[in-house]
mmCIF file of C-alpha atoms in Angstrom:
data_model
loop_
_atom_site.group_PDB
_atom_site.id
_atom_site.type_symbol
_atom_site.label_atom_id
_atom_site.label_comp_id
_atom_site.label_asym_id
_atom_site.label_seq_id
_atom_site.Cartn_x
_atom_site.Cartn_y
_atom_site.Cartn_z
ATOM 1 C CA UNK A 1 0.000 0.000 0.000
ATOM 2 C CA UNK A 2 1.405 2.983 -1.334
ATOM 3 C CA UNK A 3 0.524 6.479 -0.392
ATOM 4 C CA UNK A 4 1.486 10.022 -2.029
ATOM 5 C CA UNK A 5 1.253 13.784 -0.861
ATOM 6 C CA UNK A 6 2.896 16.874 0.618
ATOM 7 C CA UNK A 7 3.748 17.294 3.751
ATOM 8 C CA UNK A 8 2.030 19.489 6.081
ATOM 9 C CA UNK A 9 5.015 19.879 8.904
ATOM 10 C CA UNK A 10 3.996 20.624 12.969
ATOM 11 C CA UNK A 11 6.446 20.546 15.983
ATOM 12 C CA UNK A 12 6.690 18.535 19.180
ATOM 13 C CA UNK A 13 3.192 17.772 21.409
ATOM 14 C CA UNK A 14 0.436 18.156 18.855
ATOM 15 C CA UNK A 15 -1.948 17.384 21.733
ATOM 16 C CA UNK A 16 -5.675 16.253 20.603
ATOM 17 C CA UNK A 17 -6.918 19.636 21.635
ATOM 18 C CA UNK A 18 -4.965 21.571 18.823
ATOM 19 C CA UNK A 19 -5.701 18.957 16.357
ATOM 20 C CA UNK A 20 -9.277 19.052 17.032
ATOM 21 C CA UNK A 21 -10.619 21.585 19.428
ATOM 22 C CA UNK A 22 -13.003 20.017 22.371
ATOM 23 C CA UNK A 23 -16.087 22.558 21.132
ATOM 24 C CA UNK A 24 -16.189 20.796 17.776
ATOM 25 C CA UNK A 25 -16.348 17.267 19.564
ATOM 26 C CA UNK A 26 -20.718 17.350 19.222
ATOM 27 C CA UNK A 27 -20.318 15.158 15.869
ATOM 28 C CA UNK A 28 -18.422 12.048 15.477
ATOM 29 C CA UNK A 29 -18.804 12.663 11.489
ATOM 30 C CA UNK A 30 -15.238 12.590 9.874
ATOM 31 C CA UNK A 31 -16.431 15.166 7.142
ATOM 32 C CA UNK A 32 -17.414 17.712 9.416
ATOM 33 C CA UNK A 33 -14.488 16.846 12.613
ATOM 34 C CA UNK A 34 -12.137 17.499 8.992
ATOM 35 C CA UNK A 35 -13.580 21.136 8.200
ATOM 36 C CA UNK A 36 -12.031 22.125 11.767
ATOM 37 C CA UNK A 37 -8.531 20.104 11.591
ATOM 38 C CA UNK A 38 -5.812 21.572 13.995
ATOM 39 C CA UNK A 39 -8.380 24.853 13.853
ATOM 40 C CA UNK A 40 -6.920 24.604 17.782
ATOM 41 C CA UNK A 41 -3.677 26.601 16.245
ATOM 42 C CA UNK A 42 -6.477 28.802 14.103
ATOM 43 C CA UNK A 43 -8.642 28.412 11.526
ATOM 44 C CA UNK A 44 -8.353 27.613 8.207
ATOM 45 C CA UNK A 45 -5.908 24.464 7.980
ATOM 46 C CA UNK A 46 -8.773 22.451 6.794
ATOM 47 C CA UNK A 47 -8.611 24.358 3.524
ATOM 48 C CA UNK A 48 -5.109 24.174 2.765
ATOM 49 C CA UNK A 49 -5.370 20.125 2.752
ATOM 50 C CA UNK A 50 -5.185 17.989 -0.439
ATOM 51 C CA UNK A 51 -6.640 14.413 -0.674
ATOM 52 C CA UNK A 52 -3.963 12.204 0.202
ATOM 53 C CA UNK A 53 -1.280 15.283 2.118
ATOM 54 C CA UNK A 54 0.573 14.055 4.952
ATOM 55 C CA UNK A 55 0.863 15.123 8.631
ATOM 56 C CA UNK A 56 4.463 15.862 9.847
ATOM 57 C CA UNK A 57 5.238 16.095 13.463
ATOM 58 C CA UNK A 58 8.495 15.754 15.474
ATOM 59 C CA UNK A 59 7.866 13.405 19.115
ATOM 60 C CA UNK A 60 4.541 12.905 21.227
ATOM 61 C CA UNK A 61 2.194 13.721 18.207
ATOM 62 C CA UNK A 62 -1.863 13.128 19.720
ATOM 63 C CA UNK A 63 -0.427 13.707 23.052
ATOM 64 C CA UNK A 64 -3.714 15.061 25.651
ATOM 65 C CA UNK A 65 -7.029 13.509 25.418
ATOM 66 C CA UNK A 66 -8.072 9.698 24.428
ATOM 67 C CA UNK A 67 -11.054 10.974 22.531
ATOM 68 C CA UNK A 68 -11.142 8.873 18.724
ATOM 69 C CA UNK A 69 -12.190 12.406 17.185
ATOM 70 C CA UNK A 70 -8.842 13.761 16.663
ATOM 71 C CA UNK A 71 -7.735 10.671 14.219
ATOM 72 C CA UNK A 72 -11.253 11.132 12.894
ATOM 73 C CA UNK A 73 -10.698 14.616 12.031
ATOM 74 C CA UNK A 74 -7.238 13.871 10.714
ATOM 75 C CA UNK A 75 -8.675 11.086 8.491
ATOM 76 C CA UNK A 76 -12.063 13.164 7.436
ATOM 77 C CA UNK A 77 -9.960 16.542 6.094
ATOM 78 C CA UNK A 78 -8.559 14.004 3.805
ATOM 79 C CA UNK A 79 -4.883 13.260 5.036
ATOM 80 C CA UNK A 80 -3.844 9.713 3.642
ATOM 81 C CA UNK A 81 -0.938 9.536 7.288
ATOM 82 C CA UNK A 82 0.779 10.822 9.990
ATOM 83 C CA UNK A 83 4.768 10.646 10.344
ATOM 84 C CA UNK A 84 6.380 11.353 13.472
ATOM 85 C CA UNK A 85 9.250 10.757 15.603
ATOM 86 C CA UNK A 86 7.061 9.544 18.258
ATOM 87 C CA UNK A 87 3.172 9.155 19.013
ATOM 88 C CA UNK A 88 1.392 9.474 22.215
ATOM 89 C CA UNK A 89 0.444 5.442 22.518
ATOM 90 C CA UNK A 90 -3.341 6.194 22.674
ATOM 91 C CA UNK A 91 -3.929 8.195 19.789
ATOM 92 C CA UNK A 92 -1.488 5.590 18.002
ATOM 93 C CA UNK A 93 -4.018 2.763 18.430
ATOM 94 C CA UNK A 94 -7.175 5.100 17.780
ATOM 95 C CA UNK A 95 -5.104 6.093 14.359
ATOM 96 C CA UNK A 96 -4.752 2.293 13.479
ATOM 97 C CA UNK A 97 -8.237 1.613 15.038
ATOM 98 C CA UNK A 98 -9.467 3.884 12.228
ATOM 99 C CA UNK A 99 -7.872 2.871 9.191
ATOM 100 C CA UNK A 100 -5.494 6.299 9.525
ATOM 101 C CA UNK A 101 -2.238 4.944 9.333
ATOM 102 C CA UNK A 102 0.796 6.699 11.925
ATOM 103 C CA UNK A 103 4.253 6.260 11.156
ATOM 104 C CA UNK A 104 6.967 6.124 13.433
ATOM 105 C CA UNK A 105 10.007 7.935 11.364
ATOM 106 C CA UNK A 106 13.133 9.138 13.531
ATOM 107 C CA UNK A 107 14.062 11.205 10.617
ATOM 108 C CA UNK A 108 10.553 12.890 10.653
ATOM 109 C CA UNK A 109 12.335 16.266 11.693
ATOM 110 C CA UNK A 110 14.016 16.626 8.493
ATOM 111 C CA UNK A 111 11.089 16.874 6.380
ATOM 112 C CA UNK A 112 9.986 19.907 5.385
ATOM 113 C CA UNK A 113 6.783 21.830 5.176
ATOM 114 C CA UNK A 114 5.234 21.047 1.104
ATOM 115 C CA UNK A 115 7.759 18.268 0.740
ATOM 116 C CA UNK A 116 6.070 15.553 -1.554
ATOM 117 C CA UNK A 117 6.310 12.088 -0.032
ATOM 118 C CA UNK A 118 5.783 8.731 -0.991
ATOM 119 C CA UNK A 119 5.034 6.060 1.626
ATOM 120 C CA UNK A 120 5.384 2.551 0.924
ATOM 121 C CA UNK A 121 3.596 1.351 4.582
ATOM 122 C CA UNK A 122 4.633 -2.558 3.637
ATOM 123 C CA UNK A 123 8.411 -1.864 4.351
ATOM 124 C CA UNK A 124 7.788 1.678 6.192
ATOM 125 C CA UNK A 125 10.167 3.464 3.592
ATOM 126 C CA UNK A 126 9.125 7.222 2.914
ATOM 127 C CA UNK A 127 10.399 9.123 -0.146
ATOM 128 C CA UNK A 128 10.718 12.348 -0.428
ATOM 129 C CA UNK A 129 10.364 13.159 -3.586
ATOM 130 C CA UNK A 130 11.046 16.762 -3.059
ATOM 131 C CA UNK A 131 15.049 16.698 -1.518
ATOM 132 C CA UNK A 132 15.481 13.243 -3.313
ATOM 133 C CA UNK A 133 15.943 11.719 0.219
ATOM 134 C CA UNK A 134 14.785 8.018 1.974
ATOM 135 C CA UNK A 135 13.680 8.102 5.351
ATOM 136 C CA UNK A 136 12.227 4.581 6.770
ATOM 137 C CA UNK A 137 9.395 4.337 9.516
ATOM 138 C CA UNK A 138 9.061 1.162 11.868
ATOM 139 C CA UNK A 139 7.029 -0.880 9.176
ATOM 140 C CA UNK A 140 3.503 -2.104 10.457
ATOM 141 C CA UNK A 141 3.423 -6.232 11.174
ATOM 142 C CA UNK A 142 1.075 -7.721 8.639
ATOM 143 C CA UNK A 143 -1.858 -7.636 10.900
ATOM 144 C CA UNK A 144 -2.064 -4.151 11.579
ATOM 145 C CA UNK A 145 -1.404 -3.243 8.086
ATOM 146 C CA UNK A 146 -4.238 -5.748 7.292
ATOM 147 C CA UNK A 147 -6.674 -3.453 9.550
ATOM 148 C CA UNK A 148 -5.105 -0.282 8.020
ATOM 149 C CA UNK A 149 -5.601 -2.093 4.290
ATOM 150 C CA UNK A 150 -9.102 -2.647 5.825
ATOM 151 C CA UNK A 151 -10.328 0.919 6.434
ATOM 152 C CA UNK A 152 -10.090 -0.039 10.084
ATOM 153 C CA UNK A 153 -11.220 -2.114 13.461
ATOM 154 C CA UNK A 154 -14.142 -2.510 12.413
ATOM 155 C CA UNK A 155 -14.269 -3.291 8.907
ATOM 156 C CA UNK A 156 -11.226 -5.399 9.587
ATOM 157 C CA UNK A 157 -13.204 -7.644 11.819
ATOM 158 C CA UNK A 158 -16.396 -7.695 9.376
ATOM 159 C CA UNK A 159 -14.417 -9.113 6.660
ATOM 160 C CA UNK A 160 -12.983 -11.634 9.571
ATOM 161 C CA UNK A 161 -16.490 -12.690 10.439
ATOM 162 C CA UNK A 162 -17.428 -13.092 7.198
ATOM 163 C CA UNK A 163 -14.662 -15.264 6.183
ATOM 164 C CA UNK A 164 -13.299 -12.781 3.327
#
């Protein structure tokens, strides 16, 4: 599973508030949790994003709240992944529990802000097509790239019910 966009580059402890601020948290809809995406640093991110662009942080990205809506946001503005040096371990698992995959990159600091990136999330190597660099992420074991593949928890364990 290949992905492609530019990178949209943040700092060090992108907390859950910033990425989605708590008075937008009436809706679980992705679509709508997406219009406000990181409006918690001001408005108007949401309309910068193109389908398939790339979140770049540095170490504790989703640090703060356990809420789902801040991979839900992430995911509904349209951003194909998150790379960072380091994620806060429960909005890791809510990322992978949505489909939304989050890649662990120690080089994550060196991208830059519209850098276009490839990710290959099968051997965790990311491109940047920009600089002409290679960065590689802790690739994903085949089952959790088999619930990312999947669109997430859920439809992972439909498919696994269903036998297909």
């Amino acid at each position: 599973m290949k992905l492609k966009g530019r990178a949209h580059k943040f700092g060090a402890n992108i907390d859950t508030d910033v990425i989605i601020p708590a008075r937008y948290l009436t809706t679980t809809d992705p679509g709508e949790l997406g219009r406000h995406l990181m409006d918690g640093l001001g408005e108007g991110f949401a309309k910068k994003v193109s389908a398939g662009d790339m979140l770049v942080g540095t170490t504790n990205f989703g640090c703060g709240s356990s809420r789902e809506h801040a991979p839900l946001a992430i995911k509904g503005a349209g951003i194909s992944c998150v790379i960072a040096q380091s994620f806060a371990r429960i909005f890791f698992r809510n990322a992978i529990n949505i489909g939304l995959p989050a890649l662990e990159c120690p080089q994550a600091e060196e991208i830059e802000e519209g850098d276009l990136l490839e990710v290959d999330l099968a051997s965790g190597e990311i491109k940047d097509l920009t600089r002409g660099r290679m960065y590689n992420a802790v690739p994903y074991p085949p089952f959790m790239l088999e619930i990312v593949r999947a669109g997430g928890l859920v439809e992972y364990t439909r498919r696994k019910l269903s036998g297909k």
